[in-house]
XYZ file of C-alpha atoms in Angstrom:
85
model
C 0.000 0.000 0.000
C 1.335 3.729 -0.386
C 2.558 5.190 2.501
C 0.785 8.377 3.656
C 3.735 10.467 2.980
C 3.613 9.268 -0.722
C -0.701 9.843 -0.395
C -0.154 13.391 1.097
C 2.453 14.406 -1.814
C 1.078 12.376 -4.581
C -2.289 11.556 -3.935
C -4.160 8.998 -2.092
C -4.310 5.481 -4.534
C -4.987 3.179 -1.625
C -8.276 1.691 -0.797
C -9.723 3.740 1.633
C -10.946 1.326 3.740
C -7.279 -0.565 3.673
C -6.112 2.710 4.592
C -8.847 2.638 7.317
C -7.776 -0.596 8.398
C -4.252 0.479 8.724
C -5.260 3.597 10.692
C -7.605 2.118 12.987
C -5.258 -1.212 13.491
C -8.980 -2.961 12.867
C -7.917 -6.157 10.463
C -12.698 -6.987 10.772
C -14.019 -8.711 8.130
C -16.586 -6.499 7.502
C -16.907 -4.597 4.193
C -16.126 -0.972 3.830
C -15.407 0.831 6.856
C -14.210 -0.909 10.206
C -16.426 -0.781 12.562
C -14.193 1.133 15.576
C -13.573 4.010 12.337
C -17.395 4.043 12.152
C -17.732 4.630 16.024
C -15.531 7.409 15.964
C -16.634 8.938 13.140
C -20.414 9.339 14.724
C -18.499 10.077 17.991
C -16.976 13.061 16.151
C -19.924 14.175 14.115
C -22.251 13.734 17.184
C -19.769 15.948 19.300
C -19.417 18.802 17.089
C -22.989 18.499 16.456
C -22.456 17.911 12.752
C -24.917 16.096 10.374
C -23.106 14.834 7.706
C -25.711 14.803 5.439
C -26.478 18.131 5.508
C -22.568 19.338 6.024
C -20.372 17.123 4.277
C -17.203 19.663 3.984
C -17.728 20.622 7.456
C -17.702 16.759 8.401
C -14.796 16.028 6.339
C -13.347 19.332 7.819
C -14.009 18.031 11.368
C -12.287 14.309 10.828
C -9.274 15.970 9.697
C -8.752 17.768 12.066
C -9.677 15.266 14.583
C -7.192 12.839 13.111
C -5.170 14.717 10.821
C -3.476 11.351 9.259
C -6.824 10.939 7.617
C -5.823 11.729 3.726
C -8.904 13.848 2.356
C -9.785 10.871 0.055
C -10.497 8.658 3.456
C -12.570 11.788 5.163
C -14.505 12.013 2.412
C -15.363 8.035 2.484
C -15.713 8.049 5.963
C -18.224 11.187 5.280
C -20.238 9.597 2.658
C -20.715 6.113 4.910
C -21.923 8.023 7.716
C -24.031 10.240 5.373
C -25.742 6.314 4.410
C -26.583 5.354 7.941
């Protein structure tokens, strides 16, 4: 996979929910998302009283800064899952 150095200069190419995996250290078997990245998303979103269907660039915004490894490409996908539950 492409190390976030190479993502941050370059672009993110990875899967974003590899990259998810990677962040989180949660190897599930689910698909998409890991589930402990889902929880904190919401946490986030719930805590800055954000609705990420309504705000999407202010919920990407927020996960960045909350985690600022998050490449924009993973906010985003992090963003749009929440934005589907």
């Amino acid at each position: 996979m492409q190390s976030e150095l190479a993502a941050r200069i370059f672009g993110d190419r990875a899967d974003p929910s590899e990259r998810l995996q990677q962040l989180f250290d949660d190897y599930s078997t689910t698909m998409g998302a890991p589930p402990s990245a889902r929880e904190w998303t919401a946490k986030v979103l719930r805590d800055r009283k954000i609705d990420a269907k309504l705000d999407p660039e202010d919920a990407v915004v927020a996960l960045r800064r909350a985690y600022p490894r998050l490449t924009p490409k993973v906010a985003r996908y992090l963003v749009e899952d929440a934005r589907q539950r």
